[in-house]
Structures are given as structure tokens and as C-alpha cells.
Amino acid sequence: MLKNDYLPAKSYTDPAYFTLEQEHIFSKTWAFAGLREDITKPGQFISVQAGLNNIIVIMDENHTLRAYHNICPHRGTQLLAPKGKVDKHITCPYHDWRFDLNGQLRSLPKKNIEFKDLDKKCFALKAASVELWRGMLWVHPEENPIKLSQWLGEIVDHIGPHDVEKLVEATNDVVVKDVAANWKIVIENYIDHYHLAQLHAGTLNMYDHAKANFQFFGPHFAFHEPLTKSYHDNIERNSPLPLIKHIEKADLAAWVPMLFPGIGLTASESSWSVFQVIPLAVDKTRIVIRTKIQPSSDLTYLSQSMRSAFYWRNLIFAKDATASDDHPLASEDFLAEDIYVCEQLQRSLTSPMYQQGPSALFGEAPVREYQRIVWQYIKAYSPEQ
Ligand code: FES
Ligand SMILES: [Fe+2]
């Protein structure tokens, strides 16, 4: 049983839970793999971890995206590194078995001596699934899984007006951070409304947290909150980057959905990001953030950042003068603030004195619901049964 709506503390600290989650959550759901522009030519590929599976996404000669398990059918060696391009074949680095881009085994060294009776047709790469949705590549370890649109369901109508295909990636601004906390703490923080006005009092105060709307659609979470009136009234001056042109000014706001189990989409008046939570160990999580912005000239960016300097200067001077500059809470960076509290929370979980306290009626309701959903996936296998 899930006690008091909370996951057991051990699910954040015990490697047995980590393995269960990898097997029963991340190996059975759709995983974000990359952006459409990561694969544009035949032979170009990426590989991505989806729970216990490593999956290759590659474009074949007909420009169709294909997905295969990254396992050689000979002895099992991973065939390809995280990203790159091959010509017409995927060649295993170990004994040079060669597969075409449709996954068929085409040749193997010394076939007539070492493998006289081997039928090449029986040793194709194992198929997985790939779908393209809103400029993003998604993979599933199964060959015939639930369709991505069916998996996402109603959430697709609540993720905001950003047209990802009209934006360009800020490739110099990819963020990769390893966090010393369980992956669920990172996601719970992402969907926790209660902390916004406190932890981020100095960094996310352009949003009107009191007017936030949020709810789950199946396992996925929708979140929207408007900008404050004063920020919105002067949005051209305040925005640190050029505004996204295809969105009506009235709709410029924060849209921050979370797609189960661990993908955040963070859209604002001037950017759209995918926030990927990658569990590395029970107490270690990698966050990868890729951001897209309105295409503009360098000059436009420069003048925009100068116009918004007034806003940022105010923000900096508004800070507590006694705070130490190298402390995450004095960093002016809301991600650093979030990472700090996630790691502080993880530190307490192994203490014999740790006890989950009361949960905020509205602001922490998403956290309770998220824990309930995770529990549905793992309860049948939980050591706490
Ligand atoms: S393991 Fe791939 S060719 Fe031997
Ligand atoms: Fe936060």
C-alpha cells in the first residue's frame, strides 16, 4: 500500500527501486530522443537510453526514420555511439557483421568457413519504434507499442502555443547538469507549485504564481501561469530575448507541462526548452536542457539584451545583500536554486529521523498525484509490499 499518498522514502535511496523503475517505467513508456534536426540525412543516427534499452534512431535511404535496439545479434556488442553518421551500413566494431539501414544482416567475415549454415535473414537488428511529434523524436523499446498520440492523450491540447518547428536551437546554450538526487525528486520539484513564490522569489517573479493553472491528464501534467501585469505591459523591454513572434501577445506566458515519466517542456515568452531528466543511479540524475528561440540576427539579440538590462539590474539589486555570491541561492539562476534544494532533500532521506511532513493542499497536489502514478507502475514489484 502507498502510505498517506507518499512513495516510500526507500524508493529514493534503495538501488532495488531504481532497477524496478528502469524496468517497469522507463522501459515501458515513450522516451524523448532528440530534435528533428538531429537526424536530417540518410545514415545519420542518434542512440538513446530508454530504461534498460539502448535504442538507435537512424534515417534509411528513403528518408524514413527507423529505430533498432543497439545490440549486435552476434555477441551483443553495442553497435553505435550516441550520435554520428554511417554511409550505407551499420558495422559492428567487434567482428564486423554488417547491417543495412533497414536492419538486415548483409555480410559477416568468413561466412563460408565459420557460419556455413547461418541464414542471414534470421539475424536482423531488433526493431524498436520512433515517432516524430512537434519537432521532437520519441522512441519506444517495443516494435508495436501504444501510438505516441494515444499515450500523450489530452495533454497535447494543454502544452502551449509554441510552434517548435519555427524556432531555432540555441546550440551554445545546451545545459547538462548532474544532480546528486533521485530522479523523482527532480520531477517533483519541476511540478511543485508551492515553492515557486519562495525559492524563486528573486528569479521567477515575472510570473503571477497566484494565477497558475495546473492539472494532470492521465500521467502527464499541464501547467500554465501568466506573466505579472507590470512585466507583460512592458514585455518588449523586459524580455531577455526577442519575443516569439507567432504567439499573440496576450498568450505570452509560461507553459510548463511534464510528460511522464520525466520530460519537461518549458515554454516562455521568448524560448521553448525540453528538460530531460535522465536517471543515472538511485541518487544521481542528469538534467539535459535544449532550448529553442525566435530566429533573429545577432544585432537584434544584442539590442534586446541591452533593453532588458534595466530589468536584470533591478533584479540583481533587489537581492539580499548579505547573501554570499557563490552560493546557489545567490546565483540569480532558478535552475541552480532548484538543484540546491533537490540535493538538500536527498541528503535527508537516509536519516532515521526522516519523516514526510504535511503536504500543501493545492501547491503540492501535483507531487502527491505524481507519486501515486509512479506507485501504480511499481507497486506490484515493490519490496515494501
Ligand atoms: S559482437 Fe557484433 S560482430 Fe561480433
Ligand atoms: Fe523550481
CSV table of C-alpha atoms and ligand atoms in Angstrom, one decimal:
chain,number,residue,atom,x,y,z
A,1,MET,CA,0.0,0.0,0.0
A,2,LEU,CA,1.0,3.6,-0.6
A,3,LYS,CA,1.1,5.1,2.9
A,4,ASN,CA,-0.5,8.5,3.2
A,5,ASP,CA,-0.3,9.0,-0.5
A,6,TYR,CA,3.6,9.1,-0.4
A,7,LEU,CA,6.1,6.9,-2.0
A,8,PRO,CA,8.3,5.0,0.5
A,9,ALA,CA,11.4,7.0,1.3
A,10,LYS,CA,13.4,4.0,0.3
A,11,SER,CA,12.2,4.4,-3.3
A,12,TYR,CA,14.5,7.5,-3.4
A,13,THR,CA,17.6,5.7,-1.8
A,14,ASP,CA,17.4,2.0,-2.5
A,15,PRO,CA,19.0,0.8,-5.7
A,16,ALA,CA,16.4,-2.0,-5.9
A,17,TYR,CA,13.8,0.6,-6.6
A,18,PHE,CA,16.0,2.2,-9.2
A,19,THR,CA,16.2,-1.1,-11.0
A,20,LEU,CA,12.4,-1.6,-10.7
A,21,GLU,CA,11.7,1.8,-12.2
A,22,GLN,CA,14.1,1.3,-15.0
A,23,GLU,CA,12.4,-1.9,-15.9
A,24,HIS,CA,8.7,-1.1,-15.2
A,25,ILE,CA,8.6,2.6,-16.0
A,26,PHE,CA,11.4,3.7,-18.3
A,27,SER,CA,11.4,0.5,-20.4
A,28,LYS,CA,7.7,0.7,-21.0
A,29,THR,CA,7.0,4.3,-21.9
A,30,TRP,CA,7.9,6.6,-24.7
A,31,ALA,CA,11.2,8.4,-24.3
A,32,PHE,CA,12.4,11.7,-25.7
A,33,ALA,CA,15.3,11.0,-28.1
A,34,GLY,CA,16.1,14.4,-29.6
A,35,LEU,CA,15.0,17.1,-32.0
A,36,ARG,CA,14.1,16.6,-35.6
A,37,GLU,CA,17.2,18.5,-36.8
A,38,ASP,CA,19.4,15.9,-35.1
A,39,ILE,CA,18.7,13.5,-38.0
A,40,THR,CA,18.2,15.0,-41.4
A,41,LYS,CA,20.2,12.8,-43.8
A,42,PRO,CA,20.3,9.0,-44.6
A,43,GLY,CA,22.8,7.3,-42.3
A,44,GLN,CA,22.6,10.0,-39.6
A,45,PHE,CA,21.8,8.5,-36.2
A,46,ILE,CA,21.5,9.0,-32.5
A,47,SER,CA,21.3,6.5,-29.8
A,48,VAL,CA,19.3,6.9,-26.6
A,49,GLN,CA,18.8,5.1,-23.4
A,50,ALA,CA,15.2,4.1,-22.7
A,51,GLY,CA,15.2,2.3,-19.4
A,52,LEU,CA,17.2,-0.9,-19.8
A,53,ASN,CA,17.3,-0.5,-23.5
A,54,ASN,CA,19.6,1.5,-25.8
A,55,ILE,CA,17.9,2.4,-29.0
A,56,ILE,CA,19.3,3.6,-32.3
A,57,VAL,CA,17.3,6.1,-34.4
A,58,ILE,CA,18.6,6.3,-37.9
A,59,MET,CA,17.4,7.6,-41.2
A,60,ASP,CA,17.3,5.0,-44.0
A,61,GLU,CA,18.0,5.6,-47.7
A,62,ASN,CA,14.3,6.5,-48.3
A,63,HIS,CA,14.5,9.2,-45.6
A,64,THR,CA,12.3,7.1,-43.3
A,65,LEU,CA,13.3,7.2,-39.6
A,66,ARG,CA,14.0,3.7,-38.2
A,67,ALA,CA,14.6,2.5,-34.6
A,68,TYR,CA,16.5,-0.5,-33.6
A,69,HIS,CA,17.9,-1.9,-30.4
A,70,ASN,CA,21.6,-1.1,-30.2
A,71,ILE,CA,22.6,-4.7,-29.8
A,72,CYS,CA,24.6,-6.8,-32.3
A,73,PRO,CA,22.8,-10.1,-32.9
A,74,HIS,CA,26.2,-11.9,-32.8
A,75,ARG,CA,27.5,-11.4,-29.3
A,76,GLY,CA,25.5,-8.4,-28.2
A,77,THR,CA,28.0,-5.5,-28.6
A,78,GLN,CA,26.5,-2.0,-28.8
A,79,LEU,CA,26.8,-1.1,-32.5
A,80,LEU,CA,26.8,2.7,-32.5
A,81,ALA,CA,27.9,5.5,-30.3
A,82,PRO,CA,25.5,8.3,-29.1
A,83,LYS,CA,25.5,10.2,-32.4
A,84,GLY,CA,27.1,10.2,-35.8
A,85,LYS,CA,26.6,9.2,-39.4
A,86,VAL,CA,27.3,6.0,-41.3
A,87,ASP,CA,27.3,5.5,-45.1
A,88,LYS,CA,25.1,2.6,-46.2
A,89,HIS,CA,25.9,0.2,-43.4
A,90,ILE,CA,26.0,-0.2,-39.7
A,91,THR,CA,29.1,-2.2,-38.9
A,92,CYS,CA,29.6,-3.9,-35.5
A,93,PRO,CA,33.0,-2.8,-34.2
A,94,TYR,CA,33.8,-6.3,-32.7
A,95,HIS,CA,33.7,-8.8,-35.6
A,96,ASP,CA,32.5,-6.6,-38.5
A,97,TRP,CA,29.0,-8.0,-39.0
A,98,ARG,CA,27.3,-5.5,-41.4
A,99,PHE,CA,23.7,-4.4,-41.4
A,100,ASP,CA,22.0,-2.2,-44.0
A,101,LEU,CA,20.0,0.8,-42.8
A,102,ASN,CA,16.8,-1.4,-42.8
A,103,GLY,CA,18.4,-3.5,-40.1
A,104,GLN,CA,19.1,-6.6,-42.3
A,105,LEU,CA,22.3,-8.5,-41.9
A,106,ARG,CA,24.2,-8.2,-45.2
A,107,SER,CA,27.6,-9.7,-44.6
A,108,LEU,CA,29.8,-11.3,-42.0
A,109,PRO,CA,33.5,-12.2,-42.2
A,110,LYS,CA,34.4,-15.7,-43.2
A,111,LYS,CA,30.8,-16.7,-43.6
A,112,ASN,CA,31.5,-19.8,-45.7
A,113,ILE,CA,34.0,-21.1,-43.2
A,114,GLU,CA,32.7,-20.1,-39.8
A,115,PHE,CA,29.0,-19.8,-40.3
A,116,LYS,CA,28.2,-22.1,-43.2
A,117,ASP,CA,24.6,-22.7,-42.4
A,118,LEU,CA,23.7,-19.3,-41.0
A,119,ASP,CA,20.6,-17.8,-42.5
A,120,LYS,CA,21.3,-14.0,-42.6
A,121,LYS,CA,17.6,-13.3,-42.6
A,122,CYS,CA,17.3,-14.6,-39.1
A,123,PHE,CA,19.8,-12.1,-37.7
A,124,ALA,CA,18.3,-8.7,-38.4
A,125,LEU,CA,18.5,-5.9,-35.8
A,126,LYS,CA,15.6,-6.0,-33.4
A,127,ALA,CA,13.1,-3.3,-34.2
A,128,ALA,CA,12.0,-0.6,-31.7
A,129,SER,CA,9.7,2.4,-32.5
A,130,VAL,CA,10.3,6.0,-33.3
A,131,GLU,CA,7.8,8.8,-33.9
A,132,LEU,CA,8.1,12.5,-34.6
A,133,TRP,CA,5.9,14.9,-32.7
A,134,ARG,CA,6.1,18.7,-32.7
A,135,GLY,CA,9.7,18.6,-33.9
A,136,MET,CA,10.8,16.1,-31.3
A,137,LEU,CA,11.9,12.5,-31.8
A,138,TRP,CA,10.4,9.9,-29.4
A,139,VAL,CA,11.3,6.3,-29.1
A,140,HIS,CA,9.8,3.2,-27.5
A,141,PRO,CA,11.6,-0.1,-26.9
A,142,GLU,CA,8.7,-2.2,-28.4
A,143,GLU,CA,8.1,-2.7,-32.1
A,144,ASN,CA,4.4,-2.2,-31.8
A,145,PRO,CA,3.7,-0.1,-28.8
A,146,ILE,CA,0.8,2.2,-28.0
A,147,LYS,CA,0.8,5.1,-30.5
A,148,LEU,CA,2.5,8.2,-29.2
A,149,SER,CA,-0.6,10.2,-29.7
A,150,GLN,CA,-2.6,7.8,-27.7
A,151,TRP,CA,0.0,7.7,-24.9
A,152,LEU,CA,0.0,11.5,-24.7
A,153,GLY,CA,-3.8,11.8,-24.9
A,154,GLU,CA,-5.4,15.0,-23.9
A,155,ILE,CA,-2.2,16.7,-22.7
A,156,VAL,CA,-1.4,17.7,-26.3
A,157,ASP,CA,-4.1,20.3,-26.1
A,158,HIS,CA,-2.6,21.9,-23.0
A,159,ILE,CA,1.1,22.3,-23.7
A,160,GLY,CA,1.0,25.8,-25.1
A,161,PRO,CA,1.0,27.7,-28.5
A,162,HIS,CA,4.8,27.3,-29.2
A,163,ASP,CA,5.5,26.0,-32.7
A,164,VAL,CA,8.8,24.3,-32.1
A,165,GLU,CA,9.5,24.0,-35.9
A,166,LYS,CA,9.5,27.8,-36.3
A,167,LEU,CA,12.2,28.2,-33.6
A,168,VAL,CA,16.0,27.6,-33.9
A,169,GLU,CA,18.1,25.8,-31.3
A,170,ALA,CA,20.5,27.9,-29.2
A,171,THR,CA,23.1,25.3,-29.6
A,172,ASN,CA,25.7,27.1,-27.4
A,173,ASP,CA,23.2,27.0,-24.6
A,174,VAL,CA,22.7,23.3,-24.0
A,175,VAL,CA,22.7,22.7,-20.3
A,176,VAL,CA,24.0,19.4,-18.9
A,177,LYS,CA,24.0,19.1,-15.1
A,178,ASP,CA,24.4,16.0,-12.9
A,179,VAL,CA,22.4,16.3,-9.7
A,180,ALA,CA,23.0,14.3,-6.5
A,181,ALA,CA,19.3,13.4,-6.1
A,182,ASN,CA,16.9,10.8,-7.1
A,183,TRP,CA,15.2,11.5,-10.5
A,184,LYS,CA,11.7,11.6,-8.8
A,185,ILE,CA,12.9,14.5,-6.6
A,186,VAL,CA,13.9,16.4,-9.7
A,187,ILE,CA,10.5,15.8,-11.4
A,188,GLU,CA,8.6,16.5,-8.2
A,189,ASN,CA,10.4,19.8,-7.9
A,190,TYR,CA,9.5,20.6,-11.5
A,191,ILE,CA,5.8,20.2,-10.9
A,192,ASP,CA,5.7,21.7,-7.3
A,193,HIS,CA,3.8,24.9,-7.5
A,194,TYR,CA,4.2,25.6,-3.7
A,195,HIS,CA,7.9,26.5,-3.9
A,196,LEU,CA,7.7,29.0,-6.8
A,197,ALA,CA,7.0,32.1,-4.8
A,198,GLN,CA,9.5,31.2,-2.1
A,199,LEU,CA,12.6,29.5,-3.5
A,200,HIS,CA,12.4,31.5,-6.7
A,201,ALA,CA,11.2,34.8,-5.2
A,202,GLY,CA,14.1,36.6,-7.0
A,203,THR,CA,14.3,34.6,-10.2
A,204,LEU,CA,10.8,33.8,-11.4
A,205,ASN,CA,9.0,36.8,-10.1
A,206,MET,CA,7.9,37.9,-13.6
A,207,TYR,CA,5.2,35.2,-13.4
A,208,ASP,CA,1.9,35.6,-11.5
A,209,HIS,CA,2.1,32.4,-9.4
A,210,ALA,CA,-1.3,33.1,-7.8
A,211,LYS,CA,-3.0,32.7,-11.2
A,212,ALA,CA,-1.3,29.4,-12.1
A,213,ASN,CA,-3.5,26.6,-13.5
A,214,PHE,CA,-2.3,23.1,-13.4
A,215,GLN,CA,-3.8,19.6,-13.6
A,216,PHE,CA,-2.9,16.0,-14.7
A,217,PHE,CA,-4.2,14.5,-17.9
A,218,GLY,CA,-3.6,10.8,-17.3
A,219,PRO,CA,0.0,10.5,-16.2
A,220,HIS,CA,1.0,13.8,-17.8
A,221,PHE,CA,0.9,17.2,-16.2
A,222,ALA,CA,-0.2,20.6,-17.6
A,223,PHE,CA,0.9,23.9,-16.1
A,224,HIS,CA,0.2,27.4,-17.2
A,225,GLU,CA,0.7,30.7,-15.5
A,226,PRO,CA,0.5,34.3,-16.8
A,227,LEU,CA,3.2,36.9,-16.6
A,228,THR,CA,2.6,39.7,-14.0
A,229,LYS,CA,0.8,42.7,-15.4
A,230,SER,CA,3.7,45.0,-14.9
A,231,TYR,CA,6.1,42.6,-16.8
A,232,HIS,CA,3.5,41.9,-19.5
A,233,ASP,CA,2.8,45.7,-20.0
A,234,ASN,CA,6.4,46.2,-20.9
A,235,ILE,CA,7.2,42.8,-22.3
A,236,GLU,CA,9.3,44.1,-25.2
A,237,ARG,CA,11.6,45.9,-22.8
A,238,ASN,CA,11.6,43.2,-20.1
A,239,SER,CA,12.1,40.1,-22.1
A,240,PRO,CA,15.7,39.0,-22.0
A,241,LEU,CA,15.4,37.6,-25.6
A,242,PRO,CA,13.4,38.5,-28.6
A,243,LEU,CA,9.7,37.6,-28.2
A,244,ILE,CA,8.3,34.6,-30.0
A,245,LYS,CA,6.6,36.1,-33.0
A,246,HIS,CA,4.0,33.5,-33.8
A,247,ILE,CA,2.3,33.8,-30.4
A,248,GLU,CA,-0.3,36.5,-29.7
A,249,LYS,CA,0.9,38.9,-27.1
A,250,ALA,CA,-2.0,38.0,-24.9
A,251,ASP,CA,-0.9,34.4,-24.9
A,252,LEU,CA,2.7,35.1,-23.9
A,253,ALA,CA,3.0,33.3,-20.6
A,254,ALA,CA,4.7,30.2,-19.0
A,255,TRP,CA,3.6,26.8,-20.2
A,256,VAL,CA,5.4,24.1,-18.3
A,257,PRO,CA,4.0,20.6,-18.9
A,258,MET,CA,5.7,17.4,-17.8
A,259,LEU,CA,5.3,14.3,-19.9
A,260,PHE,CA,5.5,11.2,-17.9
A,261,PRO,CA,7.8,9.9,-16.7
A,262,GLY,CA,10.5,12.6,-16.9
A,263,ILE,CA,10.3,15.1,-19.8
A,264,GLY,CA,9.5,18.7,-19.0
A,265,LEU,CA,8.7,21.2,-21.8
A,266,THR,CA,9.4,24.7,-20.6
A,267,ALA,CA,7.9,27.4,-22.8
A,268,SER,CA,8.0,31.1,-22.1
A,269,GLU,CA,7.5,34.4,-23.9
A,270,SER,CA,10.9,34.1,-25.5
A,271,SER,CA,12.0,30.5,-25.5
A,272,TRP,CA,11.0,26.9,-25.6
A,273,SER,CA,13.1,24.2,-23.9
A,274,VAL,CA,13.0,20.5,-23.4
A,275,PHE,CA,14.1,19.5,-19.9
A,276,GLN,CA,15.2,15.9,-20.0
A,277,VAL,CA,15.6,14.0,-16.7
A,278,ILE,CA,17.9,11.0,-17.1
A,279,PRO,CA,18.2,8.7,-14.1
A,280,LEU,CA,21.8,7.6,-13.7
A,281,ALA,CA,21.6,5.9,-10.3
A,282,VAL,CA,19.2,6.0,-7.4
A,283,ASP,CA,20.9,9.2,-6.1
A,284,LYS,CA,22.2,10.7,-9.3
A,285,THR,CA,20.2,12.3,-12.1
A,286,ARG,CA,21.4,14.0,-15.3
A,287,ILE,CA,19.4,17.0,-16.5
A,288,VAL,CA,19.8,17.9,-20.2
A,289,ILE,CA,18.1,21.1,-21.4
A,290,ARG,CA,18.0,22.1,-25.0
A,291,THR,CA,16.5,25.5,-25.9
A,292,LYS,CA,14.9,26.9,-29.0
A,293,ILE,CA,14.4,30.6,-29.6
A,294,GLN,CA,13.0,33.0,-32.2
A,295,PRO,CA,15.4,33.2,-35.1
A,296,SER,CA,16.8,36.8,-35.2
A,297,SER,CA,20.0,38.5,-36.1
A,298,ASP,CA,22.8,38.8,-33.6
A,299,LEU,CA,22.2,42.5,-33.6
A,300,THR,CA,18.6,42.0,-32.5
A,301,TYR,CA,19.8,39.8,-29.7
A,302,LEU,CA,22.3,42.4,-28.6
A,303,SER,CA,19.8,45.3,-28.6
A,304,GLN,CA,17.2,43.1,-26.8
A,305,SER,CA,19.6,42.2,-24.0
A,306,MET,CA,20.6,45.8,-23.6
A,307,ARG,CA,16.9,46.9,-23.4
A,308,SER,CA,16.2,44.2,-20.8
A,309,ALA,CA,19.4,45.2,-18.8
A,310,PHE,CA,17.2,47.6,-16.8
A,311,TYR,CA,15.1,44.7,-15.6
A,312,TRP,CA,18.0,42.5,-14.8
A,313,ARG,CA,19.8,45.2,-13.0
A,314,ASN,CA,16.8,45.7,-10.8
A,315,LEU,CA,16.6,42.0,-10.1
A,316,ILE,CA,20.2,41.9,-9.0
A,317,PHE,CA,20.0,45.0,-6.7
A,318,ALA,CA,16.8,43.6,-5.2
A,319,LYS,CA,18.7,40.6,-3.8
A,320,ASP,CA,19.6,40.1,-0.2
A,321,ALA,CA,22.9,42.0,0.2
A,322,THR,CA,24.1,39.6,2.8
A,323,ALA,CA,23.9,36.5,0.6
A,324,SER,CA,27.2,35.1,-0.5
A,325,ASP,CA,27.7,35.4,-4.2
A,326,ASP,CA,28.9,31.9,-4.8
A,327,HIS,CA,26.0,30.2,-3.0
A,328,PRO,CA,23.4,28.6,-5.4
A,329,LEU,CA,20.7,30.7,-3.7
A,330,ALA,CA,22.6,33.8,-4.6
A,331,SER,CA,23.2,32.7,-8.2
A,332,GLU,CA,20.3,34.6,-9.9
A,333,ASP,CA,19.7,31.2,-11.6
A,334,PHE,CA,16.5,29.4,-10.8
A,335,LEU,CA,17.9,26.1,-12.0
A,336,ALA,CA,20.8,26.4,-9.5
A,337,GLU,CA,18.2,27.1,-6.8
A,338,ASP,CA,16.2,24.0,-7.8
A,339,ILE,CA,19.3,21.8,-7.9
A,340,TYR,CA,20.4,23.0,-4.5
A,341,VAL,CA,17.1,22.1,-2.8
A,342,CYS,CA,16.8,18.8,-4.6
A,343,GLU,CA,20.3,17.8,-3.3
A,344,GLN,CA,19.5,19.1,0.2
A,345,LEU,CA,16.3,17.0,0.2
A,346,GLN,CA,18.1,13.8,-1.0
A,347,ARG,CA,20.6,14.2,1.9
A,348,SER,CA,17.9,13.8,4.5
A,349,LEU,CA,16.2,10.7,3.1
A,350,THR,CA,18.6,8.2,4.6
A,351,SER,CA,18.4,9.7,8.1
A,352,PRO,CA,16.5,7.6,10.7
A,353,MET,CA,14.8,10.8,11.7
A,354,TYR,CA,13.4,11.5,8.2
A,355,GLN,CA,9.6,11.7,8.1
A,356,GLN,CA,7.4,13.1,5.4
A,357,GLY,CA,5.6,16.2,6.7
A,358,PRO,CA,2.2,17.6,5.7
A,359,SER,CA,1.6,18.4,2.1
A,360,ALA,CA,0.2,21.6,0.8
A,361,LEU,CA,-3.4,21.3,-0.3
A,362,PHE,CA,-3.1,22.9,-3.7
A,363,GLY,CA,0.6,23.7,-4.3
A,364,GLU,CA,1.8,20.2,-3.6
A,365,ALA,CA,-1.1,18.3,-5.0
A,366,PRO,CA,0.8,17.5,-8.2
A,367,VAL,CA,3.6,15.9,-6.1
A,368,ARG,CA,1.1,13.6,-4.4
A,369,GLU,CA,-0.5,12.7,-7.7
A,370,TYR,CA,2.8,12.0,-9.4
A,371,GLN,CA,3.8,9.7,-6.6
A,372,ARG,CA,0.5,7.9,-6.9
A,373,ILE,CA,1.1,7.4,-10.6
A,374,VAL,CA,4.7,6.2,-10.1
A,375,TRP,CA,3.4,3.8,-7.5
A,376,GLN,CA,0.9,2.3,-9.9
A,377,TYR,CA,3.8,1.3,-12.1
A,378,ILE,CA,6.0,-0.3,-9.4
A,379,LYS,CA,3.7,-1.4,-6.6
A,380,ALA,CA,3.4,-5.0,-7.8
A,381,TYR,CA,7.2,-5.4,-7.6
A,382,SER,CA,7.9,-3.2,-4.6
A,383,PRO,CA,10.0,-4.7,-1.7
A,384,GLU,CA,7.7,-2.6,0.6
A,385,GLN,CA,4.7,-4.7,-0.3
B,1,FES,S1,29.5,-8.9,-31.5
B,1,FES,FE1,29.0,-7.8,-33.3
B,1,FES,S2,30.0,-8.8,-34.8
B,1,FES,FE2,30.5,-10.0,-33.1
B,2,FE,FE,11.8,25.4,-9.2
